[in-house]
Short mmCIF file of C-alpha atoms in Angstrom, two decimals:
data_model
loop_
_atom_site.label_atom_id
_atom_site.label_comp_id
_atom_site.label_asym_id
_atom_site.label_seq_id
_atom_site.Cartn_x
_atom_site.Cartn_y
_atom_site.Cartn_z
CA UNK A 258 122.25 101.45 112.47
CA UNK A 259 122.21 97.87 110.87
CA UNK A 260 124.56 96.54 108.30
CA UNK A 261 122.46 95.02 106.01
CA UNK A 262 118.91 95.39 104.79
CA UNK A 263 116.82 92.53 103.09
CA UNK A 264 116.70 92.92 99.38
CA UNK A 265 113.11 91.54 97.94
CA UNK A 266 113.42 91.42 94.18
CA UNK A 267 110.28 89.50 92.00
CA UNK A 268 109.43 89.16 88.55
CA UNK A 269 106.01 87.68 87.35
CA UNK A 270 108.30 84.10 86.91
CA UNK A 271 109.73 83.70 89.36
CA UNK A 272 110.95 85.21 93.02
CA UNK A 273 114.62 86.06 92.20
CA UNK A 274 116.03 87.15 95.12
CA UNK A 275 115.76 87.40 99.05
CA UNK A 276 119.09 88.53 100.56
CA UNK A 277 121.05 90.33 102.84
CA UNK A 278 122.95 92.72 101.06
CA UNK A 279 124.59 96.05 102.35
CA UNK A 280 123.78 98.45 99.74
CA UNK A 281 122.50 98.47 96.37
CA UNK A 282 122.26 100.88 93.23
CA UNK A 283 118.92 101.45 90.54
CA UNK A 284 118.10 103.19 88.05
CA UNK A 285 115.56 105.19 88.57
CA UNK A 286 113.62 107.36 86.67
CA UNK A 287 114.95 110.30 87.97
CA UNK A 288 118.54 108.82 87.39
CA UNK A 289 120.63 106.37 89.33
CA UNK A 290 120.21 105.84 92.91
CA UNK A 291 122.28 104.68 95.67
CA UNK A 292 120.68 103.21 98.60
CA UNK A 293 122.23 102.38 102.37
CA UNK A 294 121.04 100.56 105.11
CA UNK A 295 118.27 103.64 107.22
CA UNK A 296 117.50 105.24 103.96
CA UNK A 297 114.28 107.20 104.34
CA UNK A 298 111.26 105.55 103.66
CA UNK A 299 110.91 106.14 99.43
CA UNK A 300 108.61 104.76 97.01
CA UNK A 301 110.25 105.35 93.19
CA UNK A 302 109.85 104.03 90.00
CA UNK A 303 112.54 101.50 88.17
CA UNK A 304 113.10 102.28 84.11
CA UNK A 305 115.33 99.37 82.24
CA UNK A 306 118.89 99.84 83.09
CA UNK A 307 121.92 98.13 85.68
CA UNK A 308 121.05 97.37 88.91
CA UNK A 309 123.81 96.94 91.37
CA UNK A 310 124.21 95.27 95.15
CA UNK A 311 126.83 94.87 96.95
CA UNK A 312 126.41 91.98 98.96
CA UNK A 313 129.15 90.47 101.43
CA UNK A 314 131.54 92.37 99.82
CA UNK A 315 131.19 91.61 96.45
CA UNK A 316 129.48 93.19 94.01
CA UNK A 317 126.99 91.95 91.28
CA UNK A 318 125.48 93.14 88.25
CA UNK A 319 121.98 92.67 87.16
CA UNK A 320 120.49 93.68 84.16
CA UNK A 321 116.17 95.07 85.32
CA UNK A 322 113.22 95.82 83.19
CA UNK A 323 110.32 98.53 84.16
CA UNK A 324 109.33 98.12 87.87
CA UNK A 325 108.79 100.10 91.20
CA UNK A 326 111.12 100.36 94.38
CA UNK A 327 110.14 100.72 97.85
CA UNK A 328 112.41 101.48 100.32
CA UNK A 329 111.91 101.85 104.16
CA UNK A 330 114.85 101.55 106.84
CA UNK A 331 115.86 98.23 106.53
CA UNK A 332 114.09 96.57 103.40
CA UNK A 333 114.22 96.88 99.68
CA UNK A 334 111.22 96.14 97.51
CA UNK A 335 112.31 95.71 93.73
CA UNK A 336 109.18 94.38 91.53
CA UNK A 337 110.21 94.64 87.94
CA UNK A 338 109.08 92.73 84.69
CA UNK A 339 112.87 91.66 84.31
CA UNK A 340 115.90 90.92 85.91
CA UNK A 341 118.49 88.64 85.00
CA UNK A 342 121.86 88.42 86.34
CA UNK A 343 125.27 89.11 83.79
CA UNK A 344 126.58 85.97 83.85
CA UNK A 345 123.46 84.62 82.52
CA UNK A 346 122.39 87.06 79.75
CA UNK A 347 122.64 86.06 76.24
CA UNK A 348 124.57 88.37 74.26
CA UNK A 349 123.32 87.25 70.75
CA UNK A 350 119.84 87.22 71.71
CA UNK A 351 119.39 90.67 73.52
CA UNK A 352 121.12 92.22 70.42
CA UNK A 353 118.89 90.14 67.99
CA UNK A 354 116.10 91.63 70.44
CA UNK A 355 117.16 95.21 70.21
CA UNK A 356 117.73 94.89 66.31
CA UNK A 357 113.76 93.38 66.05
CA UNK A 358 112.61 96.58 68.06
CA UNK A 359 114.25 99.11 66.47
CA UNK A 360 113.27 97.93 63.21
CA UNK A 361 109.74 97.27 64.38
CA UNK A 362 109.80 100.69 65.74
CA UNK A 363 110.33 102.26 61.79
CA UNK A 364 107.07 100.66 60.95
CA UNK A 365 103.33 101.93 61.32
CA UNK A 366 102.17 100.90 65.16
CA UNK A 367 99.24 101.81 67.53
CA UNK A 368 100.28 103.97 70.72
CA UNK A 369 100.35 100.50 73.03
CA UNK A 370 102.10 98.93 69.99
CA UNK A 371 105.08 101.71 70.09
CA UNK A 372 104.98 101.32 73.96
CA UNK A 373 105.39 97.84 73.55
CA UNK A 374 108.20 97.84 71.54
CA UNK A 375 110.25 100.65 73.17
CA UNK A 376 109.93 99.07 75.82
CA UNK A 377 111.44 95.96 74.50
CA UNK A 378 113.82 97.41 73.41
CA UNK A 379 115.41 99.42 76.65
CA UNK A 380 114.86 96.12 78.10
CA UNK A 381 117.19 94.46 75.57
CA UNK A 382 119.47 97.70 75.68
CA UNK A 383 119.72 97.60 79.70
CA UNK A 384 121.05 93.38 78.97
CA UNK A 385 123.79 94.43 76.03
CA UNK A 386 124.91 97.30 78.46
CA UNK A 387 125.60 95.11 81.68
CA UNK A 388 127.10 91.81 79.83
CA UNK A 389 129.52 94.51 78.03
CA UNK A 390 130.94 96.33 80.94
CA UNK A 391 131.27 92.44 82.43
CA UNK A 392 133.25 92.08 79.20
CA UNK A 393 134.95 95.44 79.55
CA UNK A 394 136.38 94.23 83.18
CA UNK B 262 64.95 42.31 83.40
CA UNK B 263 67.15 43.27 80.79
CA UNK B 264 69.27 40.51 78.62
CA UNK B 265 72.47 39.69 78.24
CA UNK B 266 72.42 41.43 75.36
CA UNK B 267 71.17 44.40 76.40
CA UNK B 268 73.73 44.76 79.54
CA UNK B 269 76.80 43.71 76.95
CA UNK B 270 75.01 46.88 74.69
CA UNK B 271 76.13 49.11 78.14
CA UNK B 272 78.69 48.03 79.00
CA UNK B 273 80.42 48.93 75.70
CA UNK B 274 78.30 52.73 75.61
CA UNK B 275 79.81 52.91 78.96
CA UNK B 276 83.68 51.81 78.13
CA UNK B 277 83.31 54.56 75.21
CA UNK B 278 82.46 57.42 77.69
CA UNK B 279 85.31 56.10 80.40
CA UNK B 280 88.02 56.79 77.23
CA UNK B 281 86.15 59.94 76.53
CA UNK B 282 86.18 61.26 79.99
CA UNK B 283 90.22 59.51 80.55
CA UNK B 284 91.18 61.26 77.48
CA UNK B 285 89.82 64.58 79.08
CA UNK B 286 91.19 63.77 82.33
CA UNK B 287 94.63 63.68 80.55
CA UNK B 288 94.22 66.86 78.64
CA UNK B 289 93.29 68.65 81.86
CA UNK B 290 95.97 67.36 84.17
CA UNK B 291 98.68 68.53 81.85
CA UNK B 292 96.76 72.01 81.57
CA UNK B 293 96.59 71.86 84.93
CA UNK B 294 100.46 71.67 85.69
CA UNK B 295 100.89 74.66 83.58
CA UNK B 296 97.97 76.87 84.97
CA UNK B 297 99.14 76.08 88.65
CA UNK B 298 102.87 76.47 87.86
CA UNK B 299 102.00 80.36 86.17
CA UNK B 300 99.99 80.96 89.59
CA UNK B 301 102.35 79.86 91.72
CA UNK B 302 104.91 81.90 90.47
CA UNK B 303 103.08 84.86 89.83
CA UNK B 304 102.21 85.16 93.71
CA UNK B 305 105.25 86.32 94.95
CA UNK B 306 105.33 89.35 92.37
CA UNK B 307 101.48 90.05 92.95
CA UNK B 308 102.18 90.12 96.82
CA UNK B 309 105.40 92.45 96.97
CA UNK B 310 103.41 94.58 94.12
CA UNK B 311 100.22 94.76 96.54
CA UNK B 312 102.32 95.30 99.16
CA UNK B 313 104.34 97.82 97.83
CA UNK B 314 100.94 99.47 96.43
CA UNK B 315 99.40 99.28 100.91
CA UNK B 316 102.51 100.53 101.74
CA UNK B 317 103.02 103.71 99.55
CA UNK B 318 99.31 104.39 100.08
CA UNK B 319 99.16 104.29 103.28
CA UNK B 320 101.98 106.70 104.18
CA UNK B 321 101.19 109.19 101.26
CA UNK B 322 100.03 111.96 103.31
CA UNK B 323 98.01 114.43 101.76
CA UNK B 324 97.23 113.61 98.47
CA UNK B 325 94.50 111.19 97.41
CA UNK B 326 94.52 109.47 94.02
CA UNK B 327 91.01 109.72 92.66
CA UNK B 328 91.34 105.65 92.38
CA UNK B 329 91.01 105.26 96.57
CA UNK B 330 87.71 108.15 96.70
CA UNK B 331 85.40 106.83 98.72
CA UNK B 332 81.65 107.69 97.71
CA UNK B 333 78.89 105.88 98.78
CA UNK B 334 77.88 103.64 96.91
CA UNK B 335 74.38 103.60 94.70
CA UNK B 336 75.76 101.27 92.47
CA UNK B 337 78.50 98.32 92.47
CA UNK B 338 80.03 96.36 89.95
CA UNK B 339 80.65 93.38 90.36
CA UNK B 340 83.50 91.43 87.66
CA UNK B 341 82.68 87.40 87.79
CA UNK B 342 86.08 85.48 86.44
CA UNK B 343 85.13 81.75 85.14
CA UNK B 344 85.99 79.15 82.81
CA UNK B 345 84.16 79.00 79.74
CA UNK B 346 83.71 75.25 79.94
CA UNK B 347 81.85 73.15 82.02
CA UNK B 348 82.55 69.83 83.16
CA UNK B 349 84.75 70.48 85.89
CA UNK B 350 82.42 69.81 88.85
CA UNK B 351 80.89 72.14 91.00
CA UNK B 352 83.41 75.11 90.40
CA UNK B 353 80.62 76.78 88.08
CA UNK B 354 77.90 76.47 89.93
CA UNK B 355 80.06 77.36 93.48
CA UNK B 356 80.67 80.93 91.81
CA UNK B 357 77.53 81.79 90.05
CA UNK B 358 75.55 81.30 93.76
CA UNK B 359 78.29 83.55 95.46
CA UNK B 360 77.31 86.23 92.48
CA UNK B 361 73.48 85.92 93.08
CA UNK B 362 73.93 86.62 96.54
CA UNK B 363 74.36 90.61 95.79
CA UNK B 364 71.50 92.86 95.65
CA UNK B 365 70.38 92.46 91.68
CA UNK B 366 69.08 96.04 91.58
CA UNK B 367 72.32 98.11 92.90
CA UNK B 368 74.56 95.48 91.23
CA UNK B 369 75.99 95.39 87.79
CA UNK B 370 78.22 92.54 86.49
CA UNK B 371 80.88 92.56 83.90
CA UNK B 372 81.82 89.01 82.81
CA UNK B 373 85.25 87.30 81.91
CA UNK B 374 84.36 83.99 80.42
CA UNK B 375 81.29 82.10 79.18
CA UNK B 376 79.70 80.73 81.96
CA UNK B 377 79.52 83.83 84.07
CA UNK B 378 77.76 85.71 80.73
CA UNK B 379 75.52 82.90 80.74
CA UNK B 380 74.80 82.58 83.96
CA UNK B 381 74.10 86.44 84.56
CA UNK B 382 71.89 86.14 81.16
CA UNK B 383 70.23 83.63 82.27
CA UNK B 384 69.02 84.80 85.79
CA UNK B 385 68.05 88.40 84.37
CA UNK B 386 70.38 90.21 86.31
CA UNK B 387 72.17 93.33 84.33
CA UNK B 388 75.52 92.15 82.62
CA UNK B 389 77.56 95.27 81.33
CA UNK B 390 80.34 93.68 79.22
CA UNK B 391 81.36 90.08 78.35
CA UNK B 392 85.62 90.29 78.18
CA UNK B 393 87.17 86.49 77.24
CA UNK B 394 90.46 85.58 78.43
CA UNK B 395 93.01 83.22 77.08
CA UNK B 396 93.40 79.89 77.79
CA UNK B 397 96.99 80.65 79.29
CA UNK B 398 95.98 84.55 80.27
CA UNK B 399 97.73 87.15 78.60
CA UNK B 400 98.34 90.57 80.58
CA UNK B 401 96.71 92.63 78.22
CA UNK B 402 93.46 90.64 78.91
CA UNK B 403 93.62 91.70 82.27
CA UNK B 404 94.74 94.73 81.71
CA UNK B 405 91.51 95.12 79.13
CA UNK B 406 89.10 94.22 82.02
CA UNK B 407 91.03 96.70 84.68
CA UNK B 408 90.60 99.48 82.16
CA UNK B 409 87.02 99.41 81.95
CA UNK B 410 86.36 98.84 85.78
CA UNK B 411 88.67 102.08 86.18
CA UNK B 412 86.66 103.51 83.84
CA UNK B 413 83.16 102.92 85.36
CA UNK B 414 84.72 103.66 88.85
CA UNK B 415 86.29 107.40 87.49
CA UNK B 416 82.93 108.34 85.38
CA UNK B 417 81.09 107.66 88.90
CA UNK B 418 78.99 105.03 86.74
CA UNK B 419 79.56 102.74 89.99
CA UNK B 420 80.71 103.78 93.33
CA UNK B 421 82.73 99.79 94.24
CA UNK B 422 84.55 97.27 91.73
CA UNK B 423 84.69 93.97 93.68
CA UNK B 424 85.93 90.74 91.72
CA UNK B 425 84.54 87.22 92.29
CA UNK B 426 86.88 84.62 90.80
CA UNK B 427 88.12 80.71 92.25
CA UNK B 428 90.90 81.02 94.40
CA UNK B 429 93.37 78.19 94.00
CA UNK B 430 94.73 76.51 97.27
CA UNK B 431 95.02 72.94 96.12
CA UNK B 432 94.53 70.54 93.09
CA UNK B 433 91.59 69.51 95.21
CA UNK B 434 90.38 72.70 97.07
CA UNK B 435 89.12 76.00 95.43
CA UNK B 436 87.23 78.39 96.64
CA UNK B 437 85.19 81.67 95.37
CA UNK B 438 86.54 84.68 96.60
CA UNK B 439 84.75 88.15 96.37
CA UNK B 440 87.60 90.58 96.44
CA UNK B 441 87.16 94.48 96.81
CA UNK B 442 89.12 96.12 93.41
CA UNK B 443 88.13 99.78 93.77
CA UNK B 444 87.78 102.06 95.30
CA UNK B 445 91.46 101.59 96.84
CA UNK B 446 91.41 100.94 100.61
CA UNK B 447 93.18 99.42 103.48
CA UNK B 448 94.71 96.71 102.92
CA UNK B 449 92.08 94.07 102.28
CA UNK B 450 91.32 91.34 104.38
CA UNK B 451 89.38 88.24 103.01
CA UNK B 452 87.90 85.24 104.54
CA UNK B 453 90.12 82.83 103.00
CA UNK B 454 90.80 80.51 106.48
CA UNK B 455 90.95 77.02 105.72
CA UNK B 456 92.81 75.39 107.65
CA UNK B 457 95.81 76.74 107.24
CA UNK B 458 95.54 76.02 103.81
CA UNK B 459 96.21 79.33 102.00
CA UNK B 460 95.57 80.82 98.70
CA UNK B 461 96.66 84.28 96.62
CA UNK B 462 93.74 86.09 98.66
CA UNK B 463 95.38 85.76 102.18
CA UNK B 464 95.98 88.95 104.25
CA UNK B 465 98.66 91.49 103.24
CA UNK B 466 99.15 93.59 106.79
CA UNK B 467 102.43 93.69 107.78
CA UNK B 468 104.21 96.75 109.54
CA UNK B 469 107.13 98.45 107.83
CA UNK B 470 109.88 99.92 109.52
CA UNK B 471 109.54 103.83 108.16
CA UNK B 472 112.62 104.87 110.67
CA UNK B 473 110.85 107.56 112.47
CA UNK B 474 109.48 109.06 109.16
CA UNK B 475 105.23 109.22 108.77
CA UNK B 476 105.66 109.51 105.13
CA UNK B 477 107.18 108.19 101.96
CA UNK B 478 109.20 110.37 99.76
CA UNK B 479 108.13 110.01 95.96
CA UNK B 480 110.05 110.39 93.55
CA UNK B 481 109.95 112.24 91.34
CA UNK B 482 106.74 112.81 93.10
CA UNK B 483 103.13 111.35 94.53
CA UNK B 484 101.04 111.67 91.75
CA UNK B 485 103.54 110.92 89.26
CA UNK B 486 104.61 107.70 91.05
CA UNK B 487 101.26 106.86 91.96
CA UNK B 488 99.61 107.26 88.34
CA UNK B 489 101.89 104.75 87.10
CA UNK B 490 101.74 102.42 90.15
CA UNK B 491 98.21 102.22 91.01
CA UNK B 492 96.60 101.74 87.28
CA UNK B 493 99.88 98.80 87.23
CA UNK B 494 99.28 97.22 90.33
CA UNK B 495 95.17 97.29 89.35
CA UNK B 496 96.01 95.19 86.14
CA UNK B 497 98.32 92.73 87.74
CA UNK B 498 95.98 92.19 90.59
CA UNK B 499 93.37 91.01 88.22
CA UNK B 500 95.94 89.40 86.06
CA UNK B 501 97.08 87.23 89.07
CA UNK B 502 93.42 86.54 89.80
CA UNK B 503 92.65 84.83 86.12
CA UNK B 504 95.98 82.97 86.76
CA UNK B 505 94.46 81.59 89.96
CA UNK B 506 91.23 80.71 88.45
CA UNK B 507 92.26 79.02 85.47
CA UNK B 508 94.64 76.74 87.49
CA UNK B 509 91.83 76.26 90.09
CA UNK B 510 89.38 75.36 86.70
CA UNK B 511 91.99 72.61 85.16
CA UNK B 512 92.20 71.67 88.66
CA UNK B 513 88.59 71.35 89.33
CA UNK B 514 88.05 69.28 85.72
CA UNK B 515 90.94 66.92 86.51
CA UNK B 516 89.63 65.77 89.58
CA UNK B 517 85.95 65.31 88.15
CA UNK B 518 87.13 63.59 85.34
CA UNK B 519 89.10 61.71 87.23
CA UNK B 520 86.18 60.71 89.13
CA UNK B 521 83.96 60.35 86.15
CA UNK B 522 86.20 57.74 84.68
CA UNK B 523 86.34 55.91 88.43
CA UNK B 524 83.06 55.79 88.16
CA UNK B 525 82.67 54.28 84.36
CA UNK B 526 85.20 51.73 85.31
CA UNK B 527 82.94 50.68 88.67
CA UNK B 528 80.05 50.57 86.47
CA UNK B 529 81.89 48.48 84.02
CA UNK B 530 82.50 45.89 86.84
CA UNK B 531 79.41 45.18 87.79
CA UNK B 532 77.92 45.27 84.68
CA UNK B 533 80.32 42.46 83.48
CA UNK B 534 79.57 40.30 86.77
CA UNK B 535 75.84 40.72 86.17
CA UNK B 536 76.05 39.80 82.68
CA UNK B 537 78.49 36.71 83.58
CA UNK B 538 76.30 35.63 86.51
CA UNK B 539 73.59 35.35 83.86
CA UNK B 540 75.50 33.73 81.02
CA UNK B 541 76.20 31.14 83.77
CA UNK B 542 72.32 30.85 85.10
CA UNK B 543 71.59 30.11 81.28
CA UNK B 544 73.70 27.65 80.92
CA UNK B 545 73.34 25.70 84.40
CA UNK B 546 69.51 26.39 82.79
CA UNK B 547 70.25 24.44 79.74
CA UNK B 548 72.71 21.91 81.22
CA UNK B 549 69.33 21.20 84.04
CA UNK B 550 67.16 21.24 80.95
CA UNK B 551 69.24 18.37 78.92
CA UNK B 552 69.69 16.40 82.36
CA UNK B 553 65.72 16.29 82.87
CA UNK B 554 65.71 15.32 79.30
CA UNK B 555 68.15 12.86 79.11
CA UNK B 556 66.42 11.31 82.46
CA UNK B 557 62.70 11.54 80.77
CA UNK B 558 64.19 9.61 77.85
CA UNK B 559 65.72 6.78 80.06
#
């Protein structure tokens, strides 16, 4: 069985990563998933929340939007609407984010509206909780 | 033979068209940047997405969405993306033959921008909707357009969704691209070969490695992934393919503006040499006409 598997993660800006990494952890929307090198073949979907890899050793943090996963043997397909890694997420803004959603959220919206927002605002919620367990370390 | 005068008169109507079409040139070469930049980096997404999209489809096993159901088809739709300008060459006119070439009775066309509503006005063929897009395109105008073809395709209105837009390979090479949207197939192959010179609309067909497994596992399951995942993928493929026309459009009007001003500035030159060569024959005229004078008079 091989070490690694290649890690494929895209947003609509920008490709952010190709690596080698030995394992990685979503979150799914059936909860948090752990995934090794011969994993059987799985097609999920990704909800806003901490994505973890574990790459030469050493772990990192990064903070993903809505998406989908595909996972055969020795590849990892991440394509999300967000991803940005701890060290580079701006505390001030995600909470001035969250605070904008949730009070945009009391008012009167449209279904797509509401959808909209919520979603902006797990999005901002999956940033605040990754840069504060960085904090928390 | 026209006077000086009169060559002076065009040269200047001339010179005020070369800053028209300069001015334009600029304007488009700075949209261009930004349309081919959003393209560019859009690809990589739109491919894994696709990808991901072949992949889970293909390995499904038993259940079918209703968005792959193959029926044959009575009636097609056919969605035309262009820019709702002209002047940028022969972009327009490139994509409005490739649309005429389908059968106008078993094909129905849904618009997105000006020109292809015109066009399909114009040559009486049967134009369902008219959607506009932004000048930078917003997902939700894509995501507008995907609906309704979704739509049509589930009420059994039409039996195929293809999508004709500009593929974007190089500031100075587009190309129209009839790509098939619904119903959901194999992985889609189109004739996009040019020399190695490569667009969005390239093959996706690579193998996976599934480990010995036939299948995917879904979770939480199939339809559930699949509902969210195929409508998704739908949107962004169309999305992507606006992205690639606009920065194929901006692309297109750069280069004929560019070549509009070349132009105005060739004419320019001659028409100044002309109009000096005969502001010199009139005087050498004169200056012969005083000589003979002067020697009459002596």
């Amino acid at each position: 069985m091989p070490a690694t598997m290649k890690l494929e993660l895209v947003t609509p800006e920008s490709r952010e990563l190709t690596e080698e990494i030995e394992a990685i952890s979503l979150p799914s929307a059936d909860g948090e998933i752990m995934v090794y090198p011969g994993h059987v073949p799985l097609v999920t979907i990704l909800v806003p929340g901490e994505l973890t890899l574990l790459r030469k050793g050493k772990e990192e943090i990064l903070a993903v939007g809505e998406g989908f996963v595909m996972v055969t043997t020795d590849t990892v397909a991440v394509v999300t609407d967000m991803a940005i890694e701890a060290a580079s997420i701006d505390e001030a803004k995600a909470e001035e984010a969250r605070q904008q959603a949730e009070k945009r959220l009391h008012q009167k919206l449209s279904d797509e509206e509401a959808a909209t927002v919520s979603a902006t605002l797990s999005k901002s919620l999956a940033q605040l909780n990754v840069k504060r367990r960085m904090h928390g370390r | 033979m026209p006077s000086v005068r009169d060559i002076r008169r065009r040269i200047k109507s001339v010179r005020n068209t070369a800053k028209i079409t300069k001015a334009m040139q600029l304007v488009a070469a700075s949209k261009m940047r930004r349309a081919q930049q959003a393209a560019m980096d859009s690809r990589d997404y739109a491919r894994l997405l696709y990808s991901v999209m072949a992949q889970a489809l293909r390995h499904v096993g038993d259940f079918r969405p209703p968005l792959m159901e193959q029926r044959p088809v009575r009636k097609s739709a056919l969605i035309v993306i262009s820019p709702d300008k002209g002047l940028c060459g022969p972009l327009v006119s490139n994509l409005v033959r490739e649309a005429m070439k389908h059968d106008p009775v078993t094909t129905v066309y849904v618009a997105v921008g000006k020109k292809a509503g015109q066009a399909v006005t114009r040559l009486r063929r049967t134009l369902l909707a008219e959607f506009a897009m932004h000048d930078r395109p917003h997902f939700a105008d894509a995501r507008a357009v995907s609906k309704f073809a979704q739509d049509l395709f589930l009420k059994d209105e039409v039996q195929r969704v293809q999508v004709l837009f500009t593929d974007f390979i190089s500031t100075v090479s587009q190309k129209p691209v009839v790509w098939d949207l619904l119903p959901i197939g194999e992985p889609r192959r189109c004739c996009a070969d040019l020399k190695g010179e490569k667009g969005f609309s390239e093959p996706v067909a690579e193998e996976v490695h599934m480990g010995g497994a036939t299948e995917f596992k879904f979770e939480p399951s199939a339809p559930h992934v699949l509902d969210l995942l195929l409508p998704y993928a739908l949107n962004y493929e169309i999305f992507q393919m606006m992205l690639e026309s606009r920065a194929s459009e901006y692309s297109a009007r750069m280069v004929s503006m560019k070549n509009a001003t070349d132009n105005a500035e060739d004419l320019i030159h001659h028409l100044t040499l002309t109009s000096n060569k005969m502001r010199q024959a009139a005087i050498t005229k004169e200056l012969l006409d005083i000589t003979t004078a002067a020697l009459a008079g002596v």
